[in-house]
CSV table of C-alpha atoms in Angstrom, one decimal:
chain,number,residue,atom,x,y,z
A,1,MET,CA,0.3,-40.3,20.1
A,2,LEU,CA,-1.7,-37.7,18.1
A,3,SER,CA,-1.3,-33.9,18.9
A,4,LYS,CA,-3.1,-30.9,17.5
A,5,ILE,CA,-1.6,-27.3,17.3
A,6,TYR,CA,-3.2,-24.2,15.7
A,7,SER,CA,-1.4,-21.8,13.5
A,8,CYS,CA,-2.3,-19.4,10.7
A,9,CYS,CA,-1.5,-18.4,7.1
A,10,PHE,CA,-2.6,-15.7,4.8
A,11,ILE,CA,-3.6,-15.5,1.1
A,12,GLY,CA,-3.7,-12.0,-0.2
A,13,LEU,CA,-5.0,-9.8,2.7
A,14,GLU,CA,-7.1,-12.7,4.1
A,15,GLY,CA,-5.9,-14.9,7.0
A,16,HIS,CA,-6.8,-18.5,7.4
A,17,LEU,CA,-6.6,-20.8,10.5
A,18,VAL,CA,-4.3,-23.8,9.9
A,19,GLU,CA,-4.7,-27.0,12.1
A,20,ILE,CA,-1.5,-28.9,12.4
A,21,GLU,CA,-1.9,-32.5,13.4
A,22,THR,CA,1.2,-34.6,14.3
A,23,TYR,CA,1.1,-38.4,14.7
A,24,ILE,CA,4.1,-40.5,15.7
A,25,SER,CA,3.8,-44.2,14.9
A,26,SER,CA,6.0,-47.3,14.7
A,27,GLY,CA,7.8,-48.0,11.5
A,28,LEU,CA,10.9,-47.0,9.7
A,29,PRO,CA,12.2,-43.5,10.7
A,30,SER,CA,10.6,-40.8,8.4
A,31,PHE,CA,9.3,-37.3,8.6
A,32,ASN,CA,6.4,-36.4,6.2
A,33,ILE,CA,4.4,-33.2,5.9
A,34,VAL,CA,1.1,-33.4,4.0
A,35,GLY,CA,-1.7,-30.8,3.3
A,36,LEU,CA,-0.4,-29.0,0.2
A,37,PRO,CA,2.9,-27.6,1.6
A,38,ASP,CA,5.3,-25.8,-0.7
A,39,ILE,CA,9.1,-26.1,-0.8
A,40,SER,CA,9.7,-23.7,2.1
A,41,VAL,CA,7.3,-25.7,4.3
A,42,ASN,CA,9.0,-29.0,3.3
A,43,GLU,CA,12.3,-27.5,4.2
A,44,SER,CA,11.1,-26.9,7.7
A,45,LYS,CA,11.7,-30.6,8.5
A,46,GLU,CA,15.5,-30.0,8.7
A,47,ARG,CA,15.1,-26.7,10.7
A,48,VAL,CA,12.7,-28.4,13.1
A,49,ARG,CA,14.9,-31.5,13.5
A,50,SER,CA,18.0,-29.4,14.3
A,51,ALA,CA,16.1,-26.9,16.5
A,52,ILE,CA,14.6,-29.7,18.7
A,53,LYS,CA,18.1,-31.3,19.2
A,54,ASN,CA,19.8,-28.0,19.9
A,55,SER,CA,17.1,-27.0,22.4
A,56,GLY,CA,17.9,-29.9,24.7
A,57,PHE,CA,15.2,-32.4,23.4
A,58,SER,CA,15.5,-35.6,21.5
A,59,PHE,CA,14.1,-36.1,18.0
A,60,PRO,CA,12.0,-39.2,17.7
A,61,THR,CA,13.4,-42.1,15.6
A,62,ASN,CA,9.9,-43.2,14.4
A,63,ARG,CA,7.5,-42.5,11.6
A,64,ILE,CA,6.3,-38.8,11.9
A,65,THR,CA,3.4,-37.6,9.9
A,66,VAL,CA,2.3,-33.9,10.0
A,67,ASN,CA,-1.0,-33.0,8.4
A,68,MET,CA,-1.8,-29.3,7.7
A,69,ALA,CA,-5.5,-28.7,7.4
A,70,PRO,CA,-7.4,-27.5,5.4
A,71,ALA,CA,-5.6,-29.4,2.7
A,72,ASP,CA,-7.1,-27.4,-0.2
A,73,ILE,CA,-5.2,-24.2,0.8
A,74,ARG,CA,-1.5,-24.1,-0.3
A,75,LYS,CA,0.8,-23.5,2.6
A,76,GLU,CA,3.9,-21.4,2.0
A,77,GLY,CA,6.4,-19.7,4.2
A,78,THR,CA,8.2,-20.4,7.4
A,79,TYR,CA,5.4,-19.6,9.8
A,80,TYR,CA,4.8,-23.2,10.7
A,81,ASP,CA,8.3,-24.2,12.1
A,82,LEU,CA,7.3,-23.5,15.7
A,83,PRO,CA,3.9,-25.3,15.7
A,84,ILE,CA,5.4,-28.3,13.9
A,85,ALA,CA,8.3,-28.5,16.4
A,86,LEU,CA,5.8,-28.3,19.3
A,87,GLY,CA,3.6,-30.9,17.7
A,88,VAL,CA,6.6,-33.3,17.5
A,89,LEU,CA,7.4,-32.7,21.2
A,90,LEU,CA,3.8,-33.1,22.3
A,91,SER,CA,3.3,-36.3,20.3
A,92,SER,CA,6.5,-37.8,21.7
A,93,GLU,CA,5.3,-36.8,25.2
A,94,GLN,CA,8.5,-34.8,25.9
A,95,ILE,CA,6.4,-31.9,27.1
A,96,LYS,CA,3.1,-31.7,29.0
A,97,PRO,CA,1.4,-28.2,29.0
A,98,VAL,CA,0.0,-27.2,32.4
A,99,GLU,CA,-3.0,-25.5,30.6
A,100,PRO,CA,-5.0,-26.5,27.5
A,101,ILE,CA,-3.6,-25.1,24.3
A,102,GLU,CA,-6.7,-25.3,22.1
A,103,ASP,CA,-7.2,-21.6,22.3
A,104,VAL,CA,-3.5,-20.7,21.6
A,105,VAL,CA,-2.1,-19.9,18.1
A,106,PHE,CA,1.6,-20.5,17.4
A,107,ILE,CA,3.6,-18.7,14.7
A,108,GLY,CA,7.3,-18.5,14.0
A,109,GLU,CA,10.3,-19.5,12.0
A,110,LEU,CA,13.1,-21.5,13.8
A,111,SER,CA,16.8,-21.3,13.3
A,112,LEU,CA,18.9,-24.4,13.4
A,113,GLY,CA,19.9,-23.5,17.0
A,114,GLY,CA,16.2,-23.2,18.1
A,115,LYS,CA,16.0,-19.4,18.0
A,116,LEU,CA,12.7,-17.8,16.8
A,117,LYS,CA,13.0,-15.5,13.8
A,118,LYS,CA,10.7,-12.8,12.5
A,119,VAL,CA,8.0,-13.6,9.9
A,120,ASN,CA,5.8,-11.4,7.7
A,121,GLY,CA,2.1,-10.9,7.7
A,122,ILE,CA,1.6,-11.0,11.5
A,123,LEU,CA,-1.0,-8.2,11.5
A,124,THR,CA,-3.3,-10.0,9.1
A,125,MET,CA,-3.0,-13.2,11.1
A,126,ALA,CA,-3.7,-11.5,14.4
A,127,ILE,CA,-6.9,-9.9,12.9
A,128,THR,CA,-8.0,-13.3,11.6
A,129,MET,CA,-7.4,-15.0,15.0
A,130,LYS,CA,-9.5,-12.4,16.8
A,131,GLU,CA,-12.3,-12.8,14.3
A,132,LEU,CA,-12.2,-16.6,14.9
A,133,GLY,CA,-12.4,-16.2,18.7
A,134,TYR,CA,-8.7,-17.0,19.6
A,135,ARG,CA,-7.3,-14.8,22.2
A,136,LYS,CA,-3.7,-16.0,22.8
A,137,LEU,CA,-0.9,-15.7,20.3
A,138,ILE,CA,2.7,-16.9,20.8
A,139,LEU,CA,5.2,-15.6,18.3
A,140,PRO,CA,8.8,-14.3,17.8
A,141,SER,CA,9.8,-11.3,19.9
A,142,ASP,CA,10.4,-9.2,16.8
A,143,ASN,CA,6.8,-9.5,15.7
A,144,ALA,CA,5.2,-8.8,19.1
A,145,ASP,CA,4.7,-5.0,18.7
A,146,GLU,CA,3.0,-5.6,15.4
A,147,ALA,CA,0.5,-8.1,16.8
A,148,CYS,CA,-0.3,-5.9,19.8
A,149,MET,CA,-1.9,-3.3,17.5
A,150,ILE,CA,-5.0,-5.6,17.6
A,151,ASP,CA,-7.0,-5.1,20.9
A,152,GLY,CA,-8.4,-8.2,22.6
A,153,ILE,CA,-5.5,-10.5,22.0
A,154,GLU,CA,-2.9,-11.7,24.6
A,155,VAL,CA,0.5,-11.6,22.8
A,156,TYR,CA,3.4,-13.7,24.3
A,157,ALA,CA,6.8,-12.9,22.8
A,158,ALA,CA,9.4,-15.6,22.8
A,159,SER,CA,13.0,-15.7,21.5
A,160,SER,CA,13.5,-19.5,21.3
A,161,LEU,CA,11.7,-22.8,21.2
A,162,GLU,CA,13.0,-23.6,24.7
A,163,GLN,CA,11.3,-20.4,26.0
A,164,VAL,CA,8.0,-21.3,24.3
A,165,VAL,CA,8.2,-24.7,26.1
A,166,GLY,CA,8.8,-22.9,29.3
A,167,PHE,CA,5.6,-20.8,28.7
A,168,LEU,CA,3.6,-24.0,28.2
A,169,CYS,CA,5.0,-26.1,31.0
A,170,ASP,CA,5.7,-23.7,33.8
A,171,GLU,CA,3.0,-23.1,36.4
A,172,GLU,CA,3.4,-19.3,36.1
A,173,ARG,CA,3.0,-18.0,32.6
A,174,PRO,CA,4.7,-14.6,32.0
A,175,ALA,CA,2.6,-11.5,31.5
A,176,ALA,CA,1.4,-10.6,28.0
A,177,HIS,CA,3.7,-8.4,25.9
A,178,SER,CA,3.4,-4.7,26.3
A,179,PRO,CA,4.1,-2.8,23.0
A,180,LYS,CA,6.6,-0.1,22.6
A,181,ALA,CA,5.8,3.4,21.4
A,182,VAL,CA,4.2,3.3,17.9
A,183,GLN,CA,6.5,4.5,15.1
A,184,ASN,CA,5.8,5.6,11.6
A,185,ILE,CA,7.2,4.2,8.4
A,186,GLU,CA,9.3,6.7,6.4
A,187,CYS,CA,7.1,8.9,4.3
A,188,LEU,CA,9.2,12.1,3.6
A,189,SER,CA,6.8,14.1,5.7
A,190,ASP,CA,9.8,16.2,7.1
A,191,LEU,CA,10.1,17.9,3.7
A,192,ASP,CA,8.4,21.3,3.3
A,193,TYR,CA,7.3,23.4,0.4
A,194,LEU,CA,8.9,26.4,2.0
A,195,GLU,CA,12.1,25.0,0.5
A,196,VAL,CA,10.8,25.4,-3.0
A,197,LYS,CA,11.6,28.7,-4.6
A,198,GLY,CA,8.8,30.1,-6.9
A,199,GLN,CA,6.6,27.6,-8.7
A,200,GLU,CA,3.4,28.9,-6.9
A,201,ASN,CA,1.3,27.6,-9.7
A,202,ALA,CA,2.6,24.1,-9.4
A,203,LYS,CA,2.1,24.3,-5.6
A,204,ARG,CA,-1.5,25.2,-6.2
A,205,ALA,CA,-2.0,22.2,-8.5
A,206,LEU,CA,-0.4,19.9,-6.0
A,207,GLU,CA,-2.6,21.3,-3.3
A,208,ILE,CA,-5.7,20.5,-5.4
A,209,ALA,CA,-4.3,17.0,-6.1
A,210,ALA,CA,-3.8,16.3,-2.4
A,211,ALA,CA,-7.2,17.7,-1.4
A,212,GLY,CA,-9.2,15.5,-3.8
A,213,MET,CA,-6.7,12.6,-4.4
A,214,HIS,CA,-6.4,13.6,-8.1
A,215,ASN,CA,-3.7,12.2,-10.3
A,216,ILE,CA,-1.2,14.8,-11.5
A,217,ILE,CA,1.7,15.0,-14.0
A,218,LEU,CA,4.3,17.8,-14.1
A,219,ILE,CA,5.9,18.5,-17.4
A,220,GLY,CA,8.9,20.8,-17.7
A,221,PRO,CA,12.6,21.2,-18.4
A,222,PRO,CA,15.4,19.7,-16.3
A,223,GLY,CA,16.0,21.6,-13.1
A,224,SER,CA,12.6,23.2,-12.9
A,225,GLY,CA,11.9,21.4,-9.5
A,226,LYS,CA,9.4,18.7,-10.7
A,227,THR,CA,10.9,16.0,-8.4
A,228,MET,CA,11.3,18.4,-5.5
A,229,LEU,CA,7.7,19.4,-5.8
A,230,ALA,CA,6.4,15.9,-6.0
A,231,LYS,CA,8.4,14.5,-3.1
A,232,ARG,CA,6.8,17.1,-0.8
A,233,LEU,CA,3.3,16.0,-1.6
A,234,PRO,CA,2.9,13.8,1.5
A,235,SER,CA,3.7,16.8,3.7
A,236,ILE,CA,0.4,18.4,2.9
A,237,MET,CA,-1.7,15.2,3.1
A,238,PRO,CA,-3.7,14.5,6.3
A,239,ASP,CA,-2.7,11.6,8.6
A,240,LEU,CA,-4.5,8.3,7.8
A,241,THR,CA,-7.6,7.4,9.7
A,242,GLN,CA,-7.4,4.4,12.0
A,243,GLN,CA,-9.1,2.2,9.4
A,244,GLN,CA,-6.8,3.5,6.6
A,245,ALA,CA,-3.7,3.0,8.8
A,246,LEU,CA,-4.7,-0.6,9.5
A,247,GLU,CA,-5.3,-1.3,5.8
A,248,VAL,CA,-1.9,0.1,4.8
A,249,THR,CA,-0.1,-1.5,7.7
A,250,LYS,CA,-1.5,-4.9,6.7
A,251,ILE,CA,-0.1,-4.5,3.2
A,252,TYR,CA,3.3,-3.5,4.5
A,253,SER,CA,3.3,-6.4,6.9
A,254,ILE,CA,2.6,-8.9,4.2
A,255,ALA,CA,5.2,-7.4,1.9
A,256,GLY,CA,7.8,-7.4,4.8
A,257,LYS,CA,8.2,-3.6,4.6
A,258,LEU,CA,7.6,-2.6,8.2
A,259,LYS,CA,11.2,-3.2,9.3
A,260,GLY,CA,10.4,-3.0,13.0
A,261,LYS,CA,8.0,-0.2,12.8
A,262,ALA,CA,4.6,-0.8,14.3
A,263,MET,CA,2.0,1.3,12.4
A,264,VAL,CA,1.8,3.4,9.2
A,265,HIS,CA,0.0,6.6,10.2
A,266,ARG,CA,1.3,8.9,7.4
A,267,PRO,CA,0.4,8.5,3.7
A,268,PRO,CA,3.1,6.3,2.1
A,269,PHE,CA,5.3,7.6,-0.7
A,270,ARG,CA,6.6,5.2,-3.2
A,271,ALA,CA,9.0,6.2,-6.0
A,272,PRO,CA,10.1,3.1,-8.0
A,273,HIS,CA,13.0,3.4,-10.5
A,274,HIS,CA,12.0,3.5,-14.2
A,275,THR,CA,13.6,0.0,-14.8
A,276,ILE,CA,10.8,-1.6,-12.7
A,277,SER,CA,8.9,-4.5,-14.3
A,278,ALA,CA,5.1,-4.6,-14.7
A,279,ALA,CA,5.0,-7.5,-12.2
A,280,SER,CA,6.9,-5.5,-9.5
A,281,LEU,CA,4.6,-2.5,-10.0
A,282,VAL,CA,1.3,-4.4,-9.9
A,283,GLY,CA,2.4,-7.3,-7.7
A,284,GLY,CA,3.2,-10.9,-8.5
A,285,GLY,CA,4.9,-14.2,-7.6
A,286,LYS,CA,3.8,-17.8,-7.5
A,287,ILE,CA,1.4,-16.7,-4.8
A,288,PRO,CA,1.1,-13.0,-5.6
A,289,LYS,CA,2.5,-10.4,-3.2
A,290,PRO,CA,1.6,-6.7,-3.2
A,291,GLY,CA,3.5,-4.5,-5.7
A,292,GLU,CA,4.3,-0.8,-5.6
A,293,ILE,CA,0.7,0.1,-6.6
A,294,SER,CA,-0.7,-1.5,-3.4
A,295,LEU,CA,2.2,-0.2,-1.3
A,296,SER,CA,1.0,3.3,-2.3
A,297,HIS,CA,-2.5,2.6,-1.0
A,298,HIS,CA,-3.9,5.8,0.5
A,299,GLY,CA,-0.7,7.5,-0.4
A,300,VAL,CA,1.4,8.7,-3.4
A,301,LEU,CA,2.9,6.6,-6.3
A,302,PHE,CA,5.6,8.9,-7.9
A,303,LEU,CA,6.9,8.0,-11.4
A,304,ASP,CA,9.9,10.3,-12.0
A,305,GLU,CA,10.6,10.8,-15.8
A,306,MET,CA,7.4,8.8,-16.8
A,307,PRO,CA,8.3,8.4,-20.5
A,308,GLU,CA,11.4,6.5,-19.5
A,309,PHE,CA,9.2,3.7,-18.0
A,310,PRO,CA,8.5,0.7,-20.4
A,311,LYS,CA,5.1,1.2,-22.1
A,312,LYS,CA,3.9,-2.2,-20.9
A,313,THR,CA,4.6,-1.2,-17.3
A,314,LEU,CA,2.7,2.1,-17.7
A,315,GLU,CA,-0.3,0.4,-19.3
A,316,ALA,CA,-0.5,-1.8,-16.2
A,317,LEU,CA,-1.6,1.3,-14.3
A,318,ARG,CA,-4.8,1.9,-16.3
A,319,GLN,CA,-7.1,-0.7,-14.6
A,320,PRO,CA,-5.9,0.0,-11.0
A,321,MET,CA,-6.4,3.8,-11.5
A,322,GLU,CA,-9.9,3.2,-12.7
A,323,ASN,CA,-11.1,0.4,-10.3
A,324,GLU,CA,-8.9,1.2,-7.2
A,325,THR,CA,-8.0,-2.5,-6.9
A,326,VAL,CA,-5.4,-4.8,-8.4
A,327,THR,CA,-6.5,-8.3,-9.4
A,328,ILE,CA,-3.6,-10.8,-10.0
A,329,SER,CA,-4.4,-14.2,-11.4
A,330,ARG,CA,-1.9,-17.1,-11.2
A,331,VAL,CA,-2.3,-20.9,-11.4
A,332,ASN,CA,-2.3,-21.2,-7.6
A,333,ALA,CA,-4.4,-18.2,-6.7
A,334,THR,CA,-6.4,-15.2,-7.9
A,335,LEU,CA,-5.9,-12.3,-5.4
A,336,THR,CA,-7.2,-8.8,-5.2
A,337,TYR,CA,-5.2,-6.0,-3.4
A,338,PRO,CA,-6.4,-2.5,-2.8
A,339,ALA,CA,-5.0,0.3,-4.9
A,340,LYS,CA,-6.5,3.6,-3.9
A,341,PHE,CA,-3.5,5.8,-4.7
A,342,LEU,CA,-2.6,9.3,-6.0
A,343,LEU,CA,-0.4,9.0,-9.1
A,344,ALA,CA,2.1,11.8,-9.3
A,345,ALA,CA,4.4,11.8,-12.4
A,346,SER,CA,7.0,14.0,-13.9
A,347,ALA,CA,8.3,14.3,-17.5
A,348,ASN,CA,10.6,16.4,-19.7
A,349,PRO,CA,8.8,17.9,-22.7
A,350,CYS,CA,11.2,16.1,-25.1
A,351,PRO,CA,14.2,13.8,-25.0
A,352,CYS,CA,16.7,16.6,-24.6
A,353,GLY,CA,14.3,18.3,-22.1
A,354,TYR,CA,14.2,21.8,-23.6
A,355,HIS,CA,11.2,21.8,-26.0
A,356,GLY,CA,9.3,25.1,-25.5
A,357,ASP,CA,12.0,26.4,-23.1
A,358,THR,CA,12.8,30.1,-23.5
A,359,GLY,CA,16.3,29.8,-22.2
A,360,ARG,CA,17.7,26.9,-24.3
A,361,GLU,CA,17.1,25.6,-27.8
A,362,CYS,CA,15.6,22.2,-28.3
A,363,ARG,CA,17.6,19.8,-30.5
A,364,CYS,CA,14.8,17.2,-30.9
A,365,SER,CA,12.9,16.6,-34.1
A,366,PRO,CA,9.1,16.4,-34.1
A,367,GLY,CA,9.4,12.6,-34.7
A,368,GLU,CA,11.7,12.2,-31.7
A,369,ILE,CA,9.2,14.1,-29.5
A,370,SER,CA,6.3,12.1,-30.7
A,371,ARG,CA,8.1,8.8,-30.0
A,372,TYR,CA,9.3,10.0,-26.6
A,373,PHE,CA,5.7,10.7,-25.4
A,374,GLY,CA,4.3,7.7,-27.3
A,375,LYS,CA,5.0,5.6,-24.3
A,376,ILE,CA,2.3,7.5,-22.4
A,377,SER,CA,-0.8,6.4,-24.2
A,378,GLY,CA,-3.8,8.6,-24.7
A,379,PRO,CA,-6.1,6.5,-22.5
A,380,LEU,CA,-3.5,6.6,-19.7
A,381,LEU,CA,-3.0,10.4,-20.0
A,382,ASP,CA,-6.8,10.8,-20.0
A,383,ARG,CA,-6.9,9.3,-16.5
A,384,ILE,CA,-4.6,11.9,-15.1
A,385,ASP,CA,-6.8,14.7,-13.8
A,386,LEU,CA,-4.2,17.5,-13.6
A,387,GLN,CA,-1.7,18.1,-16.4
A,388,LEU,CA,0.6,21.0,-15.6
A,389,GLU,CA,3.5,22.7,-17.4
A,390,VAL,CA,6.3,23.7,-15.0
A,391,GLY,CA,8.6,26.4,-16.3
A,392,ARG,CA,12.1,27.1,-15.4
A,393,VAL,CA,12.6,29.0,-12.1
A,394,GLU,CA,13.4,32.7,-12.6
A,395,LEU,CA,16.6,34.1,-11.1
A,396,GLY,CA,14.5,36.6,-9.1
A,397,ASP,CA,12.5,33.8,-7.4
A,398,LEU,CA,15.7,31.8,-6.8
A,399,GLU,CA,17.5,34.7,-5.0
A,400,SER,CA,14.4,36.0,-3.2
A,401,ASN,CA,14.2,35.8,0.6
A,402,ALA,CA,10.4,36.2,0.5
A,403,ALA,CA,8.6,33.3,2.2
A,404,GLY,CA,6.5,31.3,-0.3
A,405,THR,CA,3.6,29.0,0.5
A,406,GLY,CA,4.7,26.4,3.1
A,407,SER,CA,3.4,22.9,3.7
A,408,ALA,CA,1.7,23.9,7.0
A,409,GLU,CA,-0.5,26.5,5.3
A,410,MET,CA,-1.3,24.2,2.4
A,411,LYS,CA,-2.0,21.2,4.7
A,412,GLU,CA,-4.5,23.3,6.7
A,413,ARG,CA,-6.5,24.1,3.5
A,414,VAL,CA,-6.3,20.5,2.4
A,415,MET,CA,-7.7,19.2,5.7
A,416,LYS,CA,-10.6,21.7,5.5
A,417,ALA,CA,-11.4,20.5,2.0
A,418,ARG,CA,-11.2,16.8,3.1
A,419,GLU,CA,-13.5,17.6,6.0
A,420,MET,CA,-16.1,19.0,3.5
A,421,GLN,CA,-15.8,15.8,1.5
A,422,TYR,CA,-16.2,13.6,4.6
A,423,ASN,CA,-19.3,15.4,5.6
A,424,ARG,CA,-20.7,15.3,2.0
A,425,PHE,CA,-20.0,11.5,1.6
A,426,MET,CA,-20.8,10.4,5.1
A,427,ARG,CA,-23.4,7.9,4.0
A,428,LYS,CA,-21.6,6.7,0.9
A,429,ASP,CA,-18.6,4.6,0.0
A,430,THR,CA,-17.0,7.6,-1.6
A,431,GLN,CA,-14.1,9.2,0.3
A,432,TYR,CA,-12.6,11.7,-2.1
A,433,ASN,CA,-13.8,13.9,-4.9
A,434,SER,CA,-11.7,11.8,-7.4
A,435,GLN,CA,-14.1,9.0,-6.7
A,436,LEU,CA,-17.2,11.0,-7.7
A,437,SER,CA,-19.5,9.8,-10.5
A,438,VAL,CA,-21.6,12.0,-12.7
A,439,LYS,CA,-24.7,10.6,-10.9
A,440,ASP,CA,-23.3,11.8,-7.6
A,441,ILE,CA,-22.6,15.3,-9.0
A,442,GLU,CA,-26.1,15.5,-10.5
A,443,GLU,CA,-27.9,14.1,-7.4
A,444,MET,CA,-26.1,16.4,-5.0
A,445,GLY,CA,-26.7,19.5,-7.2
A,446,MET,CA,-23.0,20.6,-6.8
A,447,MET,CA,-22.7,22.7,-10.0
A,448,ASP,CA,-24.1,26.2,-10.6
A,449,PRO,CA,-26.1,26.2,-13.9
A,450,LYS,CA,-23.8,28.8,-15.4
A,451,ALA,CA,-20.8,26.7,-14.5
A,452,LEU,CA,-22.4,23.7,-16.1
A,453,ASP,CA,-23.2,25.6,-19.2
A,454,PHE,CA,-19.6,26.9,-19.4
A,455,LEU,CA,-18.3,23.3,-19.1
A,456,ARG,CA,-20.7,22.1,-21.9
A,457,ARG,CA,-19.4,24.7,-24.3
A,458,ALA,CA,-15.8,23.8,-23.4
A,459,TYR,CA,-16.5,20.1,-24.1
A,460,SER,CA,-17.5,20.8,-27.7
A,461,ARG,CA,-14.9,23.5,-28.4
A,462,LEU,CA,-11.9,21.6,-26.9
A,463,ALA,CA,-13.0,18.1,-28.1
A,464,LEU,CA,-12.8,16.7,-24.6
A,465,SER,CA,-13.4,13.0,-24.0
A,466,ALA,CA,-16.3,11.8,-21.8
A,467,ARG,CA,-13.8,10.9,-19.1
A,468,GLY,CA,-12.1,14.3,-19.4
A,469,TYR,CA,-15.4,16.0,-19.0
A,470,VAL,CA,-16.1,14.1,-15.7
A,471,LYS,CA,-12.5,14.7,-14.5
A,472,ILE,CA,-13.0,18.4,-14.9
A,473,MET,CA,-16.2,18.2,-12.9
A,474,LYS,CA,-14.3,16.4,-10.1
A,475,VAL,CA,-11.3,18.8,-10.0
A,476,ALA,CA,-13.7,21.8,-10.1
A,477,ARG,CA,-15.5,20.4,-7.0
A,478,THR,CA,-12.2,20.1,-5.2
A,479,ILE,CA,-11.2,23.7,-6.1
A,480,ALA,CA,-14.6,24.9,-4.7
A,481,ASP,CA,-13.9,22.9,-1.5
A,482,LEU,CA,-10.6,24.6,-1.0
A,483,SER,CA,-12.4,27.9,-1.2
A,484,GLY,CA,-15.1,26.6,1.2
A,485,LYS,CA,-17.9,26.9,-1.4
A,486,THR,CA,-20.9,24.6,-1.5
A,487,MET,CA,-21.5,25.2,-5.2
A,488,VAL,CA,-19.1,24.8,-8.1
A,489,GLU,CA,-18.9,28.2,-9.9
A,490,THR,CA,-17.7,29.2,-13.4
A,491,GLY,CA,-14.3,30.3,-12.0
A,492,ASP,CA,-13.7,26.8,-10.5
A,493,VAL,CA,-14.5,25.1,-13.8
A,494,ALA,CA,-12.2,27.6,-15.7
A,495,GLU,CA,-9.3,26.8,-13.3
A,496,ALA,CA,-9.9,23.0,-13.7
A,497,LEU,CA,-9.9,23.4,-17.5
A,498,GLN,CA,-6.5,25.1,-17.5
A,499,TYR,CA,-5.0,22.0,-15.8
A,500,ARG,CA,-6.6,19.8,-18.4
A,501,ILE,CA,-5.6,21.6,-21.6
A,502,SER,CA,-2.3,23.3,-20.8
A,503,CYS,CA,-0.3,20.4,-22.3
A,504,ALA,CA,-2.7,19.6,-25.1
A,505,LYS,CA,-1.5,22.4,-27.3
A,506,ASP,CA,1.9,20.8,-27.7
A,507,GLY,CA,0.4,17.4,-28.4
A,508,ILE,CA,1.5,16.0,-25.0
């Protein structure tokens, strides 16, 4: 007998319907899966065989052929255990559903005992099923809350193969799953800038970075608070919009990073160790999975002690920073993941950390300093909008009880600046000032003629690159937004310039 069951797979961030046909015929006992399966799918044969027997059913001693269509898409993962097992039971006529199952999609991994186990990427699959017109989804209980984020789909959570058979064969189907309260993925939003003593100039630069999604690097001696400042950056960034939250949650779902949490509403914060490889940063694998860059989408990617990262790894950042996407090519697939992130980095001014410090003497030679910062290439540094020197904290600031600028106050200003950007770009694809082009700035008449003349003179005198010239325009626009101004004035350009050239004098 021939049976047909529907399941789903995903490639990159796109889901695809998979039709699983099972045919049992006479002949020597065998179990074959065709349709471009990978090793994990072929291994499902043993899981399915054991799960069927341990769930109280018999495994057919005939020739079993399972076809997974379309055959031109490689199938990987353990999502197909449940539909393959049901296909075998249907074809051997051991179960007879009381209702048609043509509009039902089945997803889930089986244990040897017949229990259903959690799988990754359910959110992407649920979105695909809705777009294709399917309205019923049966999956593992641990994935149910995630699937319920998509309206218009009936989600049925099951803990075992035996329970799924009960859903299909009983006259009374249980009610659809009701999700629990939505939780947020950890994003360090409980940290506050009130805890940072002094460093008001650095706080100002980070506020500008958050308001316009500008990349920033903090350079200073050990113990000056660079890491402490950067980790609090998400605390002043607005919550993600519904569309942004869905994009980020899809990425985390595919990467298996949700860990039981249902939705990512806060900007993510990723801080990989400096030993990370280029493939882990960008994404990779036989069929590429998202890397740290994509996991930072609409959030912050923090590289602590940036010169300690391998130069090859750092150079991999250049294309994503410019294009806001990551394209990964492999023999089996070429995939594109989103990468709209804010790069925050920190660095010591030299290997010993005390070059230019007034409190301690630097022991490094000019050659050592040059080699240390040689890992951060000129083209990469040119893509960082804000380059700030962070000095040591003075004892008076450290012992002071005076309240500095806190995250709540900074976030309020950032949200107002973001609102100005939203209203300005309402009919464009642009969301942040960091995405502005020169054409946008000219068309919208954002710069006062005196401010533009000042910037032109600075371009010649300071030997800025063309990219640096545009970056200053963008940062100046954000500074004006934080002040609630419609036009960029000379003072805004001057402040933007100081964040561009403060490190240049030391050759950094």
